[in-house]
Short mmCIF file of C-alpha atoms in Angstrom, two decimals:
data_model
loop_
_atom_site.label_atom_id
_atom_site.label_comp_id
_atom_site.label_asym_id
_atom_site.label_seq_id
_atom_site.Cartn_x
_atom_site.Cartn_y
_atom_site.Cartn_z
CA MET M 254 78.03 275.38 383.53
CA CYS M 255 75.13 272.97 383.27
CA GLU M 256 73.49 271.78 386.46
CA THR M 257 72.67 268.48 384.80
CA CYS M 258 75.71 267.41 382.79
CA GLY M 259 78.00 270.27 381.72
CA CYS M 260 77.03 269.79 378.09
CA ASN M 261 76.40 273.32 376.88
CA ILE M 262 79.67 273.80 375.01
CA THR M 263 79.51 271.51 371.99
CA PRO M 264 81.63 271.01 368.86
CA GLY M 265 79.08 273.17 367.07
CA ASN M 266 79.23 276.25 369.31
CA GLU M 267 82.66 276.13 370.96
CA HIS M 268 84.01 278.67 368.48
CA LEU M 269 81.84 281.24 370.27
CA VAL M 270 83.61 280.85 373.62
CA ARG M 271 87.16 279.83 372.70
CA GLY M 272 90.02 282.22 371.95
CA ASP M 273 88.66 285.41 370.43
CA GLY M 274 85.14 284.03 370.08
CA LYS M 275 82.10 286.27 370.27
CA HIS M 276 81.34 285.24 373.87
CA SER M 277 84.84 284.38 375.12
CA LYS M 278 84.89 287.29 377.57
CA THR M 279 82.19 288.20 380.10
CA ALA M 280 81.73 290.56 383.02
CA ASP M 281 83.48 289.58 386.26
CA GLY M 282 81.44 287.37 388.57
CA ARG M 283 78.76 286.52 386.02
CA ALA M 284 80.77 284.45 383.56
CA ALA M 285 78.88 281.15 383.85
CA VAL M 286 75.42 282.71 383.62
CA GLU M 287 76.34 285.15 380.86
CA VAL M 288 78.13 282.59 378.69
CA LEU M 289 75.31 280.10 379.07
CA THR M 290 72.63 282.66 378.28
CA SER M 291 74.61 283.78 375.24
CA LEU M 292 75.04 280.20 373.99
CA LEU M 293 71.32 279.48 374.34
CA ASP M 294 70.52 282.71 372.51
CA GLU M 295 72.99 281.85 369.74
CA ASN M 296 71.46 278.39 369.45
CA ASP M 297 67.97 279.82 369.06
CA HIS M 298 69.22 282.26 366.43
CA GLN M 299 70.84 279.44 364.48
CA ALA M 300 67.71 277.29 364.85
CA LEU M 301 65.64 280.08 363.31
CA HIS M 302 68.07 280.16 360.38
CA ASN M 303 67.85 276.36 359.99
CA ARG M 304 64.06 276.49 359.98
CA GLU M 305 64.16 279.12 357.26
CA HIS M 306 66.28 276.71 355.18
CA PHE M 307 63.74 273.92 355.70
CA ASP M 308 60.79 276.12 354.88
CA ARG M 309 62.42 277.54 351.78
CA HIS M 310 62.77 274.01 350.44
CA ASN M 311 59.30 272.99 351.66
CA LEU M 312 60.58 270.03 353.66
CA LEU M 313 59.39 268.74 357.03
CA ALA M 314 62.08 268.47 359.72
CA LEU M 315 61.51 266.12 362.65
CA ASN M 316 63.61 265.70 365.79
CA LEU M 317 63.58 262.12 367.10
CA MET M 318 64.39 261.80 370.80
CA SER M 319 64.55 258.89 373.23
CA SER M 320 66.77 257.06 375.65
CA PRO M 321 69.55 254.90 374.13
CA GLY M 322 68.24 251.69 372.65
CA ALA M 323 64.60 252.73 372.32
CA GLY M 324 64.63 251.88 368.63
CA LYS M 325 65.00 255.19 366.78
CA THR M 326 67.30 253.87 364.05
CA SER M 327 65.30 250.66 363.60
CA LEU M 328 62.14 252.74 363.28
CA LEU M 329 63.80 254.88 360.61
CA GLU M 330 64.91 251.82 358.67
CA ALA M 331 61.37 250.45 358.65
CA THR M 332 59.97 253.89 357.77
CA ILE M 333 62.30 254.24 354.80
CA GLU M 334 61.22 250.85 353.49
CA ALA M 335 57.52 251.62 353.98
CA LEU M 336 57.66 255.04 352.28
CA GLN M 337 60.03 254.14 349.48
CA GLY M 338 58.87 255.78 346.26
CA GLU M 339 56.31 257.89 348.13
CA LEU M 340 58.35 260.42 350.13
CA ARG M 341 61.99 261.44 349.79
CA ILE M 342 63.86 261.02 353.08
CA ALA M 343 67.22 262.10 354.50
CA VAL M 344 68.62 261.59 357.98
CA ILE M 345 71.01 263.41 360.29
CA GLU M 346 72.38 261.06 362.96
CA GLY M 347 73.71 262.22 366.32
CA ASP M 348 75.95 260.05 368.52
CA LEU M 349 78.99 260.64 370.68
CA GLU M 350 81.13 258.44 368.42
CA THR M 351 81.00 256.06 365.39
CA GLU M 352 79.10 256.16 362.10
CA ASN M 353 77.19 252.97 362.88
CA ASP M 354 73.69 254.42 362.63
CA ALA M 355 74.42 256.50 359.53
CA GLU M 356 75.81 253.40 357.79
CA ARG M 357 72.60 251.51 358.57
CA ILE M 358 70.53 254.31 357.00
CA ARG M 359 72.76 254.58 353.94
CA ALA M 360 72.36 250.84 353.40
CA LYS M 361 68.67 251.59 352.80
CA GLY M 362 69.59 253.94 349.93
CA VAL M 363 68.94 257.15 351.86
CA PRO M 364 71.45 259.99 352.44
CA ALA M 365 72.61 260.14 356.05
CA ILE M 366 75.01 262.55 357.72
CA GLN M 367 76.65 261.45 360.96
CA ILE M 368 77.40 264.03 363.65
CA ALA M 369 79.89 262.87 366.27
CA THR M 370 79.26 265.07 369.30
CA GLY M 371 82.27 263.95 371.33
CA SER M 372 81.23 264.50 374.95
CA ALA M 373 78.04 266.46 374.22
CA CYS M 374 74.90 264.47 375.04
CA HIS M 375 72.63 266.32 372.59
CA LEU M 376 72.67 267.98 369.21
CA ASP M 377 72.49 271.73 368.86
CA ALA M 378 71.44 273.99 366.02
CA HIS M 379 75.02 274.78 364.99
CA MET M 380 75.90 271.11 364.48
CA VAL M 381 72.73 270.56 362.46
CA HIS M 382 73.48 273.58 360.30
CA ASP M 383 76.95 272.25 359.47
CA ALA M 384 75.39 268.93 358.46
CA LEU M 385 72.88 270.65 356.17
CA HIS M 386 75.71 271.75 353.88
CA GLN M 387 76.20 268.08 353.01
CA LEU M 388 72.58 267.54 351.92
CA ASP M 389 70.57 268.62 348.88
CA LEU M 390 67.54 270.04 350.66
CA ALA M 391 65.70 270.47 347.37
CA ASP M 392 65.58 266.69 347.06
CA ILE M 393 64.03 265.98 350.49
CA ASP M 394 60.44 265.75 351.72
CA ILE M 395 61.22 264.66 355.30
CA LEU M 396 64.45 265.28 357.19
CA PHE M 397 64.76 263.12 360.29
CA ILE M 398 67.19 264.37 362.92
CA GLU M 399 67.98 261.43 365.18
CA ASN M 400 69.21 263.05 368.38
CA VAL M 401 71.67 261.56 370.84
CA GLY M 402 70.07 258.95 373.09
CA ASN M 403 69.22 260.92 376.24
CA LEU M 404 65.94 261.70 378.01
CA VAL M 405 67.08 265.07 379.40
CA CYS M 406 69.10 267.56 377.36
CA PRO M 407 67.82 267.11 373.78
CA ALA M 408 64.45 268.53 374.83
CA SER M 409 66.08 271.86 375.71
CA PHE M 410 67.57 272.78 372.34
CA ASP M 411 65.71 273.99 369.27
CA LEU M 412 67.44 272.62 366.16
CA GLY M 413 65.18 274.34 363.65
CA GLN M 414 62.87 271.33 363.39
CA HIS M 415 59.11 271.62 363.00
CA ARG M 416 58.10 268.77 365.30
CA ASN M 417 59.51 266.69 368.16
CA VAL M 418 58.87 262.95 368.26
CA THR M 419 59.69 261.09 371.47
CA LEU M 420 59.98 257.31 371.67
CA LEU M 421 59.12 255.38 374.83
CA SER M 422 60.10 251.74 374.46
CA VAL M 423 58.36 248.93 376.30
CA PRO M 424 61.55 247.59 377.98
CA GLU M 425 62.14 250.98 379.64
CA GLY M 426 59.09 250.83 381.89
CA ASP M 427 55.85 252.76 381.80
CA ASP M 428 56.82 255.47 384.30
CA LYS M 429 59.30 257.37 382.10
CA PRO M 430 56.91 260.28 381.36
CA ALA M 431 56.61 260.85 385.10
CA LYS M 432 60.38 260.62 385.66
CA TYR M 433 61.40 262.76 382.68
CA PRO M 434 58.59 265.33 382.35
CA VAL M 435 60.55 267.94 380.36
CA MET M 436 61.26 265.48 377.55
CA PHE M 437 57.67 264.34 377.28
CA ARG M 438 56.23 267.85 377.55
CA ALA M 439 58.42 268.75 374.56
CA ALA M 440 56.91 266.00 372.41
CA ASP M 441 54.48 266.67 369.57
CA LEU M 442 54.02 262.91 369.22
CA VAL M 443 54.88 260.06 371.60
CA LEU M 444 55.48 256.63 370.10
CA LEU M 445 55.30 253.52 372.25
CA SER M 446 58.04 251.57 370.48
CA LYS M 447 58.72 247.83 370.58
CA ALA M 448 55.03 247.33 371.26
CA ASP M 449 55.37 243.74 370.02
CA LEU M 450 57.04 243.00 373.37
CA LEU M 451 53.95 243.87 375.41
CA PRO M 452 52.77 240.24 375.64
CA VAL M 453 56.17 239.27 377.06
CA LEU M 454 56.87 242.28 379.29
CA ASP M 455 53.44 242.31 380.88
CA ASP M 456 54.51 244.65 383.70
CA PHE M 457 54.36 247.52 381.19
CA ASP M 458 50.89 249.03 381.22
CA PRO M 459 50.26 251.26 378.16
CA ALA M 460 47.28 252.89 379.87
CA ARG M 461 49.43 253.79 382.87
CA ALA M 462 52.15 255.22 380.59
CA GLU M 463 49.57 257.36 378.80
CA SER M 464 48.09 258.51 382.11
CA TYR M 465 51.52 259.78 383.20
CA LEU M 466 51.74 261.64 379.89
CA ARG M 467 48.31 263.20 380.36
CA HIS M 468 49.22 264.27 383.89
CA LEU M 469 51.75 266.57 382.24
CA ALA M 470 48.82 268.39 380.60
CA SER M 471 49.89 266.92 377.28
CA SER M 472 47.24 266.09 374.71
CA VAL M 473 49.66 264.93 371.98
CA PRO M 474 49.00 261.64 370.16
CA PHE M 475 50.25 258.50 371.92
CA GLU M 476 50.64 255.68 369.40
CA ARG M 477 51.91 252.12 369.55
CA VAL M 478 54.41 251.00 366.89
CA ALA M 479 56.46 247.90 366.19
CA ILE M 480 58.89 247.13 363.39
CA ARG M 481 58.32 243.39 363.69
CA GLY M 482 55.14 241.64 362.70
CA GLU M 483 52.46 242.99 360.42
CA GLN M 484 52.89 246.17 358.39
CA LYS M 485 49.89 247.71 360.13
CA ALA M 486 51.99 247.95 363.31
CA LEU M 487 53.59 251.02 361.70
CA SER M 488 50.38 252.48 360.30
CA PRO M 489 49.71 255.12 363.02
CA TRP M 490 53.24 256.49 362.56
CA LEU M 491 53.11 256.48 358.76
CA ASP M 492 49.71 258.14 358.75
CA TRP M 493 50.98 260.85 361.11
CA LEU M 494 53.98 261.48 358.84
CA ARG M 495 51.81 261.82 355.75
CA ALA M 496 49.50 264.23 357.55
CA GLU M 497 52.44 266.34 358.77
CA VAL M 498 53.99 266.52 355.30
CA ALA M 499 50.63 267.70 353.93
CA ALA M 500 50.30 270.23 356.76
CA GLN M 501 53.77 271.57 356.04
CA GLY M 502 52.78 272.11 352.42
CA ARG M 503 49.70 274.07 353.50
CA ARG M 504 51.74 276.16 355.92
CA ARG M 505 54.26 277.07 353.24
CA ALA M 506 51.49 278.00 350.80
CA ALA M 507 50.20 280.39 353.48
CA GLY M 508 53.68 281.74 354.28
CA LYS M 509 53.67 280.17 357.74
CA THR M 510 55.88 277.75 359.66
CA ALA M 511 55.70 275.50 362.73
CA ARG M 512 57.85 275.43 365.83
CA PRO M 513 58.45 272.46 368.14
CA SER M 514 57.37 272.29 371.76
CA VAL M 515 60.76 273.23 373.25
CA GLN M 516 60.19 273.66 376.97
CA PRO M 517 61.43 276.62 379.05
CA ASP M 518 61.88 274.19 381.95
CA GLY M 519 64.54 272.47 379.87
CA ALA M 520 66.49 275.66 379.39
CA ARG M 521 66.38 276.29 383.12
CA LEU M 522 68.03 272.92 383.69
CA HIS M 523 71.04 274.39 381.93
CA THR M 524 71.44 277.47 384.10
CA HIS M 525 72.83 278.14 387.55
CA GLN M 526 70.98 280.30 390.01
CA HIS M 527 72.71 283.66 390.48
CA ALA M 528 73.71 282.66 393.98
CA SER M 529 75.91 279.88 392.63
CA THR M 530 78.07 282.16 390.48
#
């Protein structure tokens, strides 16, 4: 079904297309397109419902995306330590298998729900909704949703979050925004992670990485962070979080919400052209 990886049917939405599911039957000759369109529509509907949950409890929901090993979980551990006693945090972890990352977060004294996606290389709104039933949303200021490590599919699915944060780690190379434009167009903030390695990996040029980002017509903040070294290496990230929490409070007071920069190009990656059906 998906031109990139066949990932559209996930543990969260498979009930819609299996057996007597809502979208288990389609018109002859258009099955792939119709099922896919229906699943994307169902995801967006569920995402809207998730966002209503978040807004009702006045919490900020952030979707963290990156390639595997870019440092999402390590960043969360350092963030939890830095904001302890200031902001209440919970985490939803997405991986194909294991509870490794959730156990690391729980060790910091923060509630963490692990989602095992099986073969799906991204989270969807249905999986996130199921996880929400295991959290007390009234006791959370920031909900981090750590998506599956992947620079393609996570950018295509609204989970109900308010903002997308994309990590670009120094060991990956500075050309990733050019190679994976959909992911970086979807970002509301780009963090250059593992910035403490810049003196060692001197072939990574932060200015060149940012220029690739700007070539995508993106004006989002591009900030360096590191979990090793001085505390100020996290300051741009922590300041952004505090500002977003305050902005969420103002939006709720005005009866408004915020939506992430989910890209239509990403959705098109998950559809066949009519000629292929």
